[in-house]
mmCIF file of C-alpha atoms in Angstrom:
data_model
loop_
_atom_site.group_PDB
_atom_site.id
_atom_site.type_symbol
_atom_site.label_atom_id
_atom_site.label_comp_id
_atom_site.label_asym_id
_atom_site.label_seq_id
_atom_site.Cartn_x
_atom_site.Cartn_y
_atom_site.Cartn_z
ATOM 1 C CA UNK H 1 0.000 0.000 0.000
ATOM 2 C CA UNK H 2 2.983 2.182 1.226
ATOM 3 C CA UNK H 3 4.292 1.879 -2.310
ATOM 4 C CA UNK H 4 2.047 3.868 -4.014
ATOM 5 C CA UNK H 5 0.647 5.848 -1.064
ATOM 6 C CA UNK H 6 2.641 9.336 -1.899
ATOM 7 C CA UNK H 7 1.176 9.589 -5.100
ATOM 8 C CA UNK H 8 -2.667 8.526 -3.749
ATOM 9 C CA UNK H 9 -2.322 10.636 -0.880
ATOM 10 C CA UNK H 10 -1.087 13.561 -3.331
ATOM 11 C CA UNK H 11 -4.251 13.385 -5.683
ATOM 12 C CA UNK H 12 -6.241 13.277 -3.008
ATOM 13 C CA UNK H 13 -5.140 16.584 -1.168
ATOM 14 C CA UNK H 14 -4.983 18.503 -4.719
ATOM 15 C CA UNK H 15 -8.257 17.125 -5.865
ATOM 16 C CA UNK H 16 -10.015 20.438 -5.905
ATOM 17 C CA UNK H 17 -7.060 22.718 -6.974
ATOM 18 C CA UNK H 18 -6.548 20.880 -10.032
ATOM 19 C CA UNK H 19 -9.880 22.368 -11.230
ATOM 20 C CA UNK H 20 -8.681 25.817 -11.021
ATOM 21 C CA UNK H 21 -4.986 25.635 -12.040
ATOM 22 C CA UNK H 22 -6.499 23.274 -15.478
ATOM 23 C CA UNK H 23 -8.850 27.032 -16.083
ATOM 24 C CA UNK H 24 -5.347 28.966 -15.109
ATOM 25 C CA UNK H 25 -3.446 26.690 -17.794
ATOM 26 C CA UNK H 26 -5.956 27.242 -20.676
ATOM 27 C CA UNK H 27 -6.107 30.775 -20.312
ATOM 28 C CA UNK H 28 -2.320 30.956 -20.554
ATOM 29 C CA UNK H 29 -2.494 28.909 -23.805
ATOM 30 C CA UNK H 30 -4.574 31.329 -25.394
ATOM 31 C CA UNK H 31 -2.662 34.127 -24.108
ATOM 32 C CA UNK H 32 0.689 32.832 -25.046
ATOM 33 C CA UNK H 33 -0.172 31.039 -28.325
ATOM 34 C CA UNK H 34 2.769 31.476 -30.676
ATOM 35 C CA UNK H 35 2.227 32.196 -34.675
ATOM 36 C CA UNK H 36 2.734 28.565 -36.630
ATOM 37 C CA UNK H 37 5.720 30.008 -38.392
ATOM 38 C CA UNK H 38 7.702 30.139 -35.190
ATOM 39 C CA UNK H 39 7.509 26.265 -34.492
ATOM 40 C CA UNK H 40 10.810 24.502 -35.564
ATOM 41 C CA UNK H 41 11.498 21.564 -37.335
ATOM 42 C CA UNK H 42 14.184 20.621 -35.480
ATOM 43 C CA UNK H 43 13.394 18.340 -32.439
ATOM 44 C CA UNK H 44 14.849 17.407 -29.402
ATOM 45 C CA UNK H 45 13.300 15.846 -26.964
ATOM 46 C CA UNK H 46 14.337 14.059 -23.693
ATOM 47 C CA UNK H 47 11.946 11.029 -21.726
ATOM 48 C CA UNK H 48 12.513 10.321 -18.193
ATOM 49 C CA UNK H 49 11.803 6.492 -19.952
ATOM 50 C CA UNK H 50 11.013 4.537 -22.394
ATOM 51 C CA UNK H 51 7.413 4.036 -21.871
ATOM 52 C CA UNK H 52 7.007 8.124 -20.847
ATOM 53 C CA UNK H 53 4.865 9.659 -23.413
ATOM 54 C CA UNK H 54 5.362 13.681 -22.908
ATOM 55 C CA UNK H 55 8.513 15.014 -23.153
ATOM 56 C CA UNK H 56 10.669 16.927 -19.795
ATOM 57 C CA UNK H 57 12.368 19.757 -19.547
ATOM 58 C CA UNK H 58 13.752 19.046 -15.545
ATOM 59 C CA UNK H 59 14.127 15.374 -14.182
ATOM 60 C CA UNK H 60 15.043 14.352 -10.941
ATOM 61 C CA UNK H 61 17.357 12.107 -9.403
ATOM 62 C CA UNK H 62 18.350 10.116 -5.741
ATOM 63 C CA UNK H 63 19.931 11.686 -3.170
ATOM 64 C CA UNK H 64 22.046 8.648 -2.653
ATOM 65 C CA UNK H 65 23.541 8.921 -6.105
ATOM 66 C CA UNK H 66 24.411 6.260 -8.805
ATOM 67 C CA UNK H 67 23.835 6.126 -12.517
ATOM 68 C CA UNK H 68 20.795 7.960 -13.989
ATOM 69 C CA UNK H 69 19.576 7.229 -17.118
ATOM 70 C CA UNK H 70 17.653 9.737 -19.850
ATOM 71 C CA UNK H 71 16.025 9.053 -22.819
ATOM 72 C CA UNK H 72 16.566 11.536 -25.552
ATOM 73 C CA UNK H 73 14.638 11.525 -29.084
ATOM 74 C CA UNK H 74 16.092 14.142 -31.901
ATOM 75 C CA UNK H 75 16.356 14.965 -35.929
ATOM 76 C CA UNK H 76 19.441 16.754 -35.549
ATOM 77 C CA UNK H 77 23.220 15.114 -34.481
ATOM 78 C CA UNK H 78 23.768 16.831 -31.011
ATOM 79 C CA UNK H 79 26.890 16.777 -28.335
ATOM 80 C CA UNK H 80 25.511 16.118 -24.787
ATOM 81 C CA UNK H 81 27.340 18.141 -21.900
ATOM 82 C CA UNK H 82 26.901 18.533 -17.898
ATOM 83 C CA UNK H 83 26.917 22.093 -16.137
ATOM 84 C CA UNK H 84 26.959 23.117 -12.876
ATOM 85 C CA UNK H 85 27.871 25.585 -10.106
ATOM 86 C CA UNK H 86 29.943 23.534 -8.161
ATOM 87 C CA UNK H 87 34.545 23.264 -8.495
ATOM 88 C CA UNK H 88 33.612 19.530 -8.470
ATOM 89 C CA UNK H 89 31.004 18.317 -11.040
ATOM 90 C CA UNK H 90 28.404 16.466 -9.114
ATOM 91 C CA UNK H 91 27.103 14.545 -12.171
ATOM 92 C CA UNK H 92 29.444 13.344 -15.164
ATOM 93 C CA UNK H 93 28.172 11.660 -18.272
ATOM 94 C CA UNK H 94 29.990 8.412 -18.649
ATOM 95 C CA UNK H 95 28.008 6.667 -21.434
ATOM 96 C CA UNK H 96 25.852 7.367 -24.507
ATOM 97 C CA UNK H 97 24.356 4.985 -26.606
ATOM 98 C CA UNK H 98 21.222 4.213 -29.366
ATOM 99 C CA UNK H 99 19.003 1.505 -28.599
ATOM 100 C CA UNK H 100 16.062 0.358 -30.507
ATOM 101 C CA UNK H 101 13.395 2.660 -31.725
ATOM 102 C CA UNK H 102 16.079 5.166 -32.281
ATOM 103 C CA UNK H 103 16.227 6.749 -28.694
ATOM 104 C CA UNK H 104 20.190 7.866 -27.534
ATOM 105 C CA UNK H 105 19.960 6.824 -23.860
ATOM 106 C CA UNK H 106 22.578 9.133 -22.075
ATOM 107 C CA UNK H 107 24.013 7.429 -18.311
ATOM 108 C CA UNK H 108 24.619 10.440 -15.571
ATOM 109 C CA UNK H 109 26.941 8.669 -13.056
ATOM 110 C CA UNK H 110 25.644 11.131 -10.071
ATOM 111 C CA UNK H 111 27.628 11.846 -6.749
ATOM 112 C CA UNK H 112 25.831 11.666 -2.968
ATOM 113 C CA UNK H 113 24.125 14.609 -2.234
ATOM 114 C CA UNK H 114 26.625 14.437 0.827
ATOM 115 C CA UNK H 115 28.610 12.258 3.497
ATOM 116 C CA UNK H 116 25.935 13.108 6.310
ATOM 117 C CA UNK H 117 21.782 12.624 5.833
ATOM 118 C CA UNK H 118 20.926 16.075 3.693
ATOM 119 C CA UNK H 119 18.234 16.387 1.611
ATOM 120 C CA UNK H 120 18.294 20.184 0.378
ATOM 121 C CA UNK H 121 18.036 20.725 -3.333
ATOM 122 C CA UNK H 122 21.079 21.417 -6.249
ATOM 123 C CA UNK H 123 20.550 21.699 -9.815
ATOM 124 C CA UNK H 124 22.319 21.211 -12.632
ATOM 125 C CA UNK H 125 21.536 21.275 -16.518
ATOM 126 C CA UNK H 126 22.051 18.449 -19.565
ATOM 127 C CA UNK H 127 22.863 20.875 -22.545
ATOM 128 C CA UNK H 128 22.200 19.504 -25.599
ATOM 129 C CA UNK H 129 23.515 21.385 -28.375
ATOM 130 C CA UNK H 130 23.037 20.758 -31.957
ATOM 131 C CA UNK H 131 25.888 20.069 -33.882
ATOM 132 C CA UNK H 132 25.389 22.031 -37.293
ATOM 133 C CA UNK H 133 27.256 25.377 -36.938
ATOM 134 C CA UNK H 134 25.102 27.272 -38.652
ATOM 135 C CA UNK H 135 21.816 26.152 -36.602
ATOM 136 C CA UNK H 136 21.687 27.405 -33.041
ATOM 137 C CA UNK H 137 19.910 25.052 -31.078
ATOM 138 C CA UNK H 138 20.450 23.883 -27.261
ATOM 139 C CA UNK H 139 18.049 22.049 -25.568
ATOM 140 C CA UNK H 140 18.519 22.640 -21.303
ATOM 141 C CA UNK H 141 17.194 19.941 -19.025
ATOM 142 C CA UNK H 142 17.777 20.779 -15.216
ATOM 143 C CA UNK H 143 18.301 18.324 -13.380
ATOM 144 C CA UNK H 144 17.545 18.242 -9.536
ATOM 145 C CA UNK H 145 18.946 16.488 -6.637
ATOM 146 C CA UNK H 146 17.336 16.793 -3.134
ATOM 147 C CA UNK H 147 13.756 18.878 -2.601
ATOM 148 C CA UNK H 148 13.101 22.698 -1.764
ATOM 149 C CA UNK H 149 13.753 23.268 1.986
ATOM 150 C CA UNK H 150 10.537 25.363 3.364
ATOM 151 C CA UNK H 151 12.485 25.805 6.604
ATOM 152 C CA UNK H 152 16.229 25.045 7.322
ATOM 153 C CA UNK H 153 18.723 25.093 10.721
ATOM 154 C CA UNK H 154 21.191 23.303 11.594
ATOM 155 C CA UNK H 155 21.124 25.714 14.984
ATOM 156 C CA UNK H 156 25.054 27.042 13.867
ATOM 157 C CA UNK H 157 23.705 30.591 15.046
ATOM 158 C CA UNK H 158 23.185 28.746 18.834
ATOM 159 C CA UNK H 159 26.296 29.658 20.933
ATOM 160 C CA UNK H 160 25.702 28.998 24.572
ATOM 161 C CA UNK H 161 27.574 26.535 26.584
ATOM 162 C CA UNK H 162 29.673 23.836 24.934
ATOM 163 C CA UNK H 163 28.884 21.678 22.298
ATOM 164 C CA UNK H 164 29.203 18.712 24.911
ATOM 165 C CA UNK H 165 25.899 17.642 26.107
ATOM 166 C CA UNK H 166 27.630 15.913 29.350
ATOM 167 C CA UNK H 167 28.289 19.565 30.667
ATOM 168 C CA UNK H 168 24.696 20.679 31.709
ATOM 169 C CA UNK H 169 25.547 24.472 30.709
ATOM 170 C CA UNK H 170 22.742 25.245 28.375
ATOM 171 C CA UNK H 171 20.420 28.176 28.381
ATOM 172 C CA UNK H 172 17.055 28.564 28.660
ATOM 173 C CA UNK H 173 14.746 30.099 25.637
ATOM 174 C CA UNK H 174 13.368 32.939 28.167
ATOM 175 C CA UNK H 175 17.469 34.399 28.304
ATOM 176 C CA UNK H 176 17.982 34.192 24.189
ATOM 177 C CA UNK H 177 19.232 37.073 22.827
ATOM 178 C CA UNK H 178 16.229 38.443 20.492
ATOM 179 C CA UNK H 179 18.163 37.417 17.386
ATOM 180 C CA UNK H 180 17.733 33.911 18.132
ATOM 181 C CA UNK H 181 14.550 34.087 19.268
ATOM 182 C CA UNK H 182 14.000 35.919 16.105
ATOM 183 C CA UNK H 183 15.136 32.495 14.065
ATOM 184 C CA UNK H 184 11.230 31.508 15.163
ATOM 185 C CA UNK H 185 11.490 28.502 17.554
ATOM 186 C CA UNK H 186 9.309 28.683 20.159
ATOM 187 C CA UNK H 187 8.458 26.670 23.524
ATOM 188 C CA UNK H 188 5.316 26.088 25.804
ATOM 189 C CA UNK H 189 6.173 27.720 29.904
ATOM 190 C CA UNK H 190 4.848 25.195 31.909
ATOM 191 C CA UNK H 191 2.274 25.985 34.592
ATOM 192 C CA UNK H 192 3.700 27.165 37.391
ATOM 193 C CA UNK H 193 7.841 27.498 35.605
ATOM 194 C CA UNK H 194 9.193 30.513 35.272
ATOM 195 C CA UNK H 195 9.977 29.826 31.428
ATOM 196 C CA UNK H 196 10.057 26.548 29.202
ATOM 197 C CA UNK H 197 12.979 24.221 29.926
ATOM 198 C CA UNK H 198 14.188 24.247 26.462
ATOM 199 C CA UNK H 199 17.751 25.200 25.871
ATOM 200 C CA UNK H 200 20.025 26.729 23.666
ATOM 201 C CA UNK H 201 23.378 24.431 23.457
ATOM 202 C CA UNK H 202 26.555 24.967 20.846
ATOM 203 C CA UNK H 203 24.786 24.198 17.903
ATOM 204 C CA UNK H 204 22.036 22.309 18.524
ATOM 205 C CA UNK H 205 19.250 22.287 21.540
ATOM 206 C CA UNK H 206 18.215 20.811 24.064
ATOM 207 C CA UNK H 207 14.540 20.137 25.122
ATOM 208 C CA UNK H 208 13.931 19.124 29.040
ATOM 209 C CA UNK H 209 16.349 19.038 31.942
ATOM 210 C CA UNK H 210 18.211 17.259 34.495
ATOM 211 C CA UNK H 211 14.963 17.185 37.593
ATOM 212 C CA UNK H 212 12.724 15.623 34.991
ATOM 213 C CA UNK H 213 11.008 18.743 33.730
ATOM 214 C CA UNK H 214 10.031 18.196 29.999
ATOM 215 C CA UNK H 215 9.775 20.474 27.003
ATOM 216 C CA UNK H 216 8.598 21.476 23.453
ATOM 217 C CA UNK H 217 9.908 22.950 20.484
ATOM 218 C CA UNK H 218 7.833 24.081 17.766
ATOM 219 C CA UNK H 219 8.994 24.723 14.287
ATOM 220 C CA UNK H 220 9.130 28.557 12.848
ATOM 221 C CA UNK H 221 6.409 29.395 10.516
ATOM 222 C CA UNK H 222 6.449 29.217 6.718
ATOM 223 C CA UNK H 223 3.770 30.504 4.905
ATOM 224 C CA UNK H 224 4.964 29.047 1.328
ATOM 225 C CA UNK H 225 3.231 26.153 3.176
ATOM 226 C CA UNK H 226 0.153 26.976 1.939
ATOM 227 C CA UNK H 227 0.836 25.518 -1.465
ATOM 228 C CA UNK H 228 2.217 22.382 -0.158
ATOM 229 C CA UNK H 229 0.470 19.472 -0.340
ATOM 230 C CA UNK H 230 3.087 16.777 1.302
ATOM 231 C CA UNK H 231 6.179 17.552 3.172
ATOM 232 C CA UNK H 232 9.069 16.179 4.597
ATOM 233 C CA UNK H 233 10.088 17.135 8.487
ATOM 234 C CA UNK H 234 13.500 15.717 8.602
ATOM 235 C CA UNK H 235 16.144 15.951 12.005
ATOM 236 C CA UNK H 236 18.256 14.466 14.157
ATOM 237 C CA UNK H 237 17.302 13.741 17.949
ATOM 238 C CA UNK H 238 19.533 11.924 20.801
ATOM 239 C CA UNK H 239 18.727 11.159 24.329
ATOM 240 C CA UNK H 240 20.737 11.910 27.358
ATOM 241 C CA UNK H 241 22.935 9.674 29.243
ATOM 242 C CA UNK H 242 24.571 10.571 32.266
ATOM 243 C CA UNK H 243 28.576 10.188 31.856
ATOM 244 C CA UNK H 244 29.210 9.051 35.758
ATOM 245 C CA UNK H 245 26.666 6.330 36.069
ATOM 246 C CA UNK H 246 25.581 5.428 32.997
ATOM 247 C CA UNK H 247 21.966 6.149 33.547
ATOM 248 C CA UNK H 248 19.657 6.535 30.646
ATOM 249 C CA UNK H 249 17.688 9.263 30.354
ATOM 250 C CA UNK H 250 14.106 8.347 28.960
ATOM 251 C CA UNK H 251 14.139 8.517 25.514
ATOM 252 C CA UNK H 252 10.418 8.177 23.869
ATOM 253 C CA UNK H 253 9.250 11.751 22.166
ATOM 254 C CA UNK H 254 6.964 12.935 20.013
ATOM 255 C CA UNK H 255 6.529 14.820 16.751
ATOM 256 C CA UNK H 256 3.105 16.651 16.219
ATOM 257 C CA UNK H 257 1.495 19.030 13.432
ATOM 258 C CA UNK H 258 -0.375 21.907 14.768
ATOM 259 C CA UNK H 259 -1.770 24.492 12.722
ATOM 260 C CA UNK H 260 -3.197 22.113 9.528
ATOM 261 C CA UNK H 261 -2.144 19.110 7.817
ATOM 262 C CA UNK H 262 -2.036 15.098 9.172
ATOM 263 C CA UNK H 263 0.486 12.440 9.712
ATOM 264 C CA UNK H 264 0.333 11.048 6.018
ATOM 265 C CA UNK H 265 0.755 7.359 7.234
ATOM 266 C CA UNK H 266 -2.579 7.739 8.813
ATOM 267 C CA UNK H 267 -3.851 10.389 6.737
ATOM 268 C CA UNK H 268 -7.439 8.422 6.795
ATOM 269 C CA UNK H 269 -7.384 8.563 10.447
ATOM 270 C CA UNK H 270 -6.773 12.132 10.249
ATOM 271 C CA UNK H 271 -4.086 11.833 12.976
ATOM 272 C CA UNK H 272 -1.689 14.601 13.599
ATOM 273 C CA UNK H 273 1.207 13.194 16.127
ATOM 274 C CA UNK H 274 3.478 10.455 16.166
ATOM 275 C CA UNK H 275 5.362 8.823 18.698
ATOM 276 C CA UNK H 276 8.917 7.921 18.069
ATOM 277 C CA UNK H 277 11.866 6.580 19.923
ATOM 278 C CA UNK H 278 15.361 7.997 20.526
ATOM 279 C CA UNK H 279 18.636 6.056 20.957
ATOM 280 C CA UNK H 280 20.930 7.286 23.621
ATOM 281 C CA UNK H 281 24.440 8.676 22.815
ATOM 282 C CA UNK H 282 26.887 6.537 24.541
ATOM 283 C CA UNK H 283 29.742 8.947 26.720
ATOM 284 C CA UNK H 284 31.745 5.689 27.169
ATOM 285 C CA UNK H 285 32.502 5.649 23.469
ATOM 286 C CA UNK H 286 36.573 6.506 22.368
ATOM 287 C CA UNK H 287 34.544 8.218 19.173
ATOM 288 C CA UNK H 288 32.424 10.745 21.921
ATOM 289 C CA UNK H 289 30.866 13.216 21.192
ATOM 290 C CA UNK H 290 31.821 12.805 17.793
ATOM 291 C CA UNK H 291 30.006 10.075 16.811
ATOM 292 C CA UNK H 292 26.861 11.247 19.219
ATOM 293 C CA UNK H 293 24.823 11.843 16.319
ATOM 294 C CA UNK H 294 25.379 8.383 14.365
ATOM 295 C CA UNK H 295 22.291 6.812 13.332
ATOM 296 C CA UNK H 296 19.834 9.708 15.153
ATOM 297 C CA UNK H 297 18.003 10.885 11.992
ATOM 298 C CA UNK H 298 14.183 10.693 11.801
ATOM 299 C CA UNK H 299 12.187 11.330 8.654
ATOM 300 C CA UNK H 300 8.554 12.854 9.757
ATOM 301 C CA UNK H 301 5.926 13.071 6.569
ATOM 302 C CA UNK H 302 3.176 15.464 6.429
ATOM 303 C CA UNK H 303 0.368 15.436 4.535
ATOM 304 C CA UNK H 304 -2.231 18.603 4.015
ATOM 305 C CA UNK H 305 -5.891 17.354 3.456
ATOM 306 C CA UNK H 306 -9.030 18.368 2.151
ATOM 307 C CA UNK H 307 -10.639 18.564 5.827
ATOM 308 C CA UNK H 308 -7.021 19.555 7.082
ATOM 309 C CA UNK H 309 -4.896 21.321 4.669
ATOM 310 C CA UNK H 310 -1.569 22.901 4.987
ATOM 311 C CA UNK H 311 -1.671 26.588 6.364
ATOM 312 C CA UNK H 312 0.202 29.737 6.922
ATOM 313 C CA UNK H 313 -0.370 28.614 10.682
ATOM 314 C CA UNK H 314 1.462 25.180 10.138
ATOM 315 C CA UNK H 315 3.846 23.795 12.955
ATOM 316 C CA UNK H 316 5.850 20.560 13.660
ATOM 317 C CA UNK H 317 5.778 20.345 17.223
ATOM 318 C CA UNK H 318 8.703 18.106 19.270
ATOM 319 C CA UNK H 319 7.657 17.366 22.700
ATOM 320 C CA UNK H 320 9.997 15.328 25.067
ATOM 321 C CA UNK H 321 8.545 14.320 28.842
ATOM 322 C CA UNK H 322 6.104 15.750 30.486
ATOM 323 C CA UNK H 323 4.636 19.589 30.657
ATOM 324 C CA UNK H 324 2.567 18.780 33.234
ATOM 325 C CA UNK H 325 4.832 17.589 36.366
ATOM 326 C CA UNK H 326 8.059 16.209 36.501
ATOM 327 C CA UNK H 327 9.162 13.023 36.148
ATOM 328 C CA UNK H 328 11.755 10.689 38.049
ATOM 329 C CA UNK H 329 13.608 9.424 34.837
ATOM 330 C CA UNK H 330 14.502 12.651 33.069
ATOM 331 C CA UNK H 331 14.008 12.860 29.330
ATOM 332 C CA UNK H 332 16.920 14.993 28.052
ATOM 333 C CA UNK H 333 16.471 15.288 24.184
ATOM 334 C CA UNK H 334 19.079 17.244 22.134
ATOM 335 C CA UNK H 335 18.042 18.226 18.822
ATOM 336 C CA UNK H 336 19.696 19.180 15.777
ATOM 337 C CA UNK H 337 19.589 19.671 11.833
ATOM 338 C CA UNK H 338 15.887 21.028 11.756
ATOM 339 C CA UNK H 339 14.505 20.967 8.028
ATOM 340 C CA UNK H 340 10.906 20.928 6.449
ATOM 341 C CA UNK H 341 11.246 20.275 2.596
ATOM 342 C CA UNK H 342 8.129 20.170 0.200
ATOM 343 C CA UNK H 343 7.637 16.912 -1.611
ATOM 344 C CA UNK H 344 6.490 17.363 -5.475
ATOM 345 C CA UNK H 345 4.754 13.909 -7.349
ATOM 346 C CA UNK H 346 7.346 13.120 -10.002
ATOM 347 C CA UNK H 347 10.217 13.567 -8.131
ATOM 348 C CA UNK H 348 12.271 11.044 -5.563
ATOM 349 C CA UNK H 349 9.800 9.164 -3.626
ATOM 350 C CA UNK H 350 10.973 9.942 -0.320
ATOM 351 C CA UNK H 351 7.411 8.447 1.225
ATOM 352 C CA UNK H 352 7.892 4.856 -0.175
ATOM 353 C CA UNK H 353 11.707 4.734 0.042
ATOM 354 C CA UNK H 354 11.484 5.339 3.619
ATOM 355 C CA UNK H 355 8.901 2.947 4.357
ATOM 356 C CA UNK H 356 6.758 5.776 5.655
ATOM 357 C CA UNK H 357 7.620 8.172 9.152
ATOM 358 C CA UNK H 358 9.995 7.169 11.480
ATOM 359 C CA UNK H 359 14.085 6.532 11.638
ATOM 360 C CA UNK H 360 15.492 7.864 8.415
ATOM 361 C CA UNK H 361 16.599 4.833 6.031
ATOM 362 C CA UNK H 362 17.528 6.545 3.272
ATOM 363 C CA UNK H 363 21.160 8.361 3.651
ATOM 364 C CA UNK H 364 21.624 7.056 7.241
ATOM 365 C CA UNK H 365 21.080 3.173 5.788
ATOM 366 C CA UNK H 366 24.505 3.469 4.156
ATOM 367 C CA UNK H 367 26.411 6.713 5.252
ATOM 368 C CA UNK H 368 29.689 7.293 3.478
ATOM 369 C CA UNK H 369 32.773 10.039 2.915
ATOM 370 C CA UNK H 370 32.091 12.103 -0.133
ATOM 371 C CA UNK H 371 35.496 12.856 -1.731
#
């Protein structure tokens, strides 16, 4: 079911807007409609595959890398060439070749995205240039690498204390400085507290404390989340252990959506939180801290429907312990690498590939040094 649930789930939450962006589309035809005499008679045209019908002009490709193929149709001899922005071209073409029914299939051999879990788009462009001097033709595909990040932090602008979460020297939201209050993370005060017990670290934070108070964190808003449909709430999250005894902190939390939209794996249920667990980072480890983030990255999707669409309002909440009284075991949670990226039918299928919510097995399955 999971395996074609993105795309179900997608149709279903854009079932009404198709109506008015198919009216938008024709009235652009009309307006835009060019004179016959302007159509060429050169063609180039390039198929995400051999069974595609309509042509692309963008394709997409994994995250994880590997060879990507395209399928190109034309009635002119071209040369096929990568571009990018980057010193080090992230895609090379490393094979070209005609198969039957006259299609050249061109092979992208496509680096990582990166040697950590990171899912933010780059783009780069298949030029396809006609050979014949004297006819100046180029046909541009971009292709894309990662999704659009809606919100982004990796908490670099969070300075307090060390970046050593056995030192207990964090400090709470109510003391910020305005400027990081300003990056739009907020926190609930607890009845009775004088301010949340959510914590500002050395580049990442830290939600609930050592007497067993718990805490929330709730994403900044976006209102380009309006036109989402499905999203991706990607981070990293490790529990506490205390570096003299051992003891482990608890380590269950959960990840909510306030403000419109469902947890897409039970989009039918309409339910909006999800409970995950946390591994703790181990202090006895030669590697620590270092390694304290190995194998802590959770993939959360998001899914706006027609009785609960995506909003200007729209929050991931991250709740860890209890609000309401303390508890003996505390439930230290440090969090880091916040990101909500929009998820577009037609490109990767982060949904399926994941198996749904929960630990991210997609980049952390098989995490590796990019040269």
């Amino acid at each position: 079911m999971k395996k074609t649930l993105t795309k179900s789930l997608m149709q279903f939450a854009l079932g009404q807007a198709c109506v008015a962006l198919t009216l938008t589309a024709a009235l652009f035809t009309v307006s835009c409609e060019q004179p016959e005499n302007s159509v060429r008679s050169e063609v180039i045209e390039v198929y995400t595959g051999l069974d595609e019908i309509e042509p692309v002009d963008q394709a997409s490709v994994l995250v994880v890398g590997g060879l990507h193929q395209l399928y190109v149709k034309s009635n002119v001899a071209f040369t096929a060439s990568w571009e990018d922005g980057e010193t080090t071209p992230w895609a090379t073409i490393v094979d070209q070749e005609t198969v039957e029914g006259g299609y050249r299939v061109i092979t992208l051999d496509v680096k990582r995205r990166n040697n950590i879990p990171y899912y933010t788009r780059r783009t780069g462009t298949l030029v396809l240039a006609a050979n014949n001097e004297g006819l100046n033709y180029n046909k541009y595909i971009k292709i894309h690498q990662g999704s659009t990040a809606r919100v982004s932090s990796d908490f670099a602008w969070s300075k307090y204390g060390s970046s050593d979460p056995r030192l207990d020297d964090g400090v709470a939201f109510n003391s910020w400085t305005q400027t990081m209050k300003d990056k739009g993370f907020r926190s609930t005060t607890i009845v009775g507290q004088e301010g949340p017990h959510f914590y500002g670290k050395n580049g990442f934070v830290q939600l609930g404390d050592a007497a067993g108070h718990g805490a929330d964190m709730y994403s900044p808003f976006a209102s380009d989340l309006r036109y989402d449909s499905l999203l991706m709430v990607s981070f990293r999250a490790v529990a506490h252990t205390d570096y003299k005894t051992g003891a482990k902190d608890g380590n269950k939390f959960t990840v909510e959506v306030v403000g419109g939209g469902v947890i897409a794996d039970f989009a039918e249920q309409g339910v909006t939180k999800i409970e995950l667990e946390a591994k703790n980072f181990d202090p006895a480890s030669e590697l620590f801290p270092n390694d304290m983030w190995d194998g802590t990255e959770f993939m959360i999707f998001v899914l706006g429907t027609e009785a609960n669409p995506l909003s200007v309002n729209t929050s991931i909440r991250i709740t860890s312990g209890s609000l309401d009284t303390p508890t003996t075991t505390p439930n230290r949670l440090y969090v880091d690498n916040f990101y909500i990226r929009r998820v577009v039918e037609g490109e990767e299928p982060y949904f399926e590939e994941n198996g749904g919510s929960g630990v991210d097995k997609i980049m952390a399955a098989e995490e590796e040094v990019v040269e």
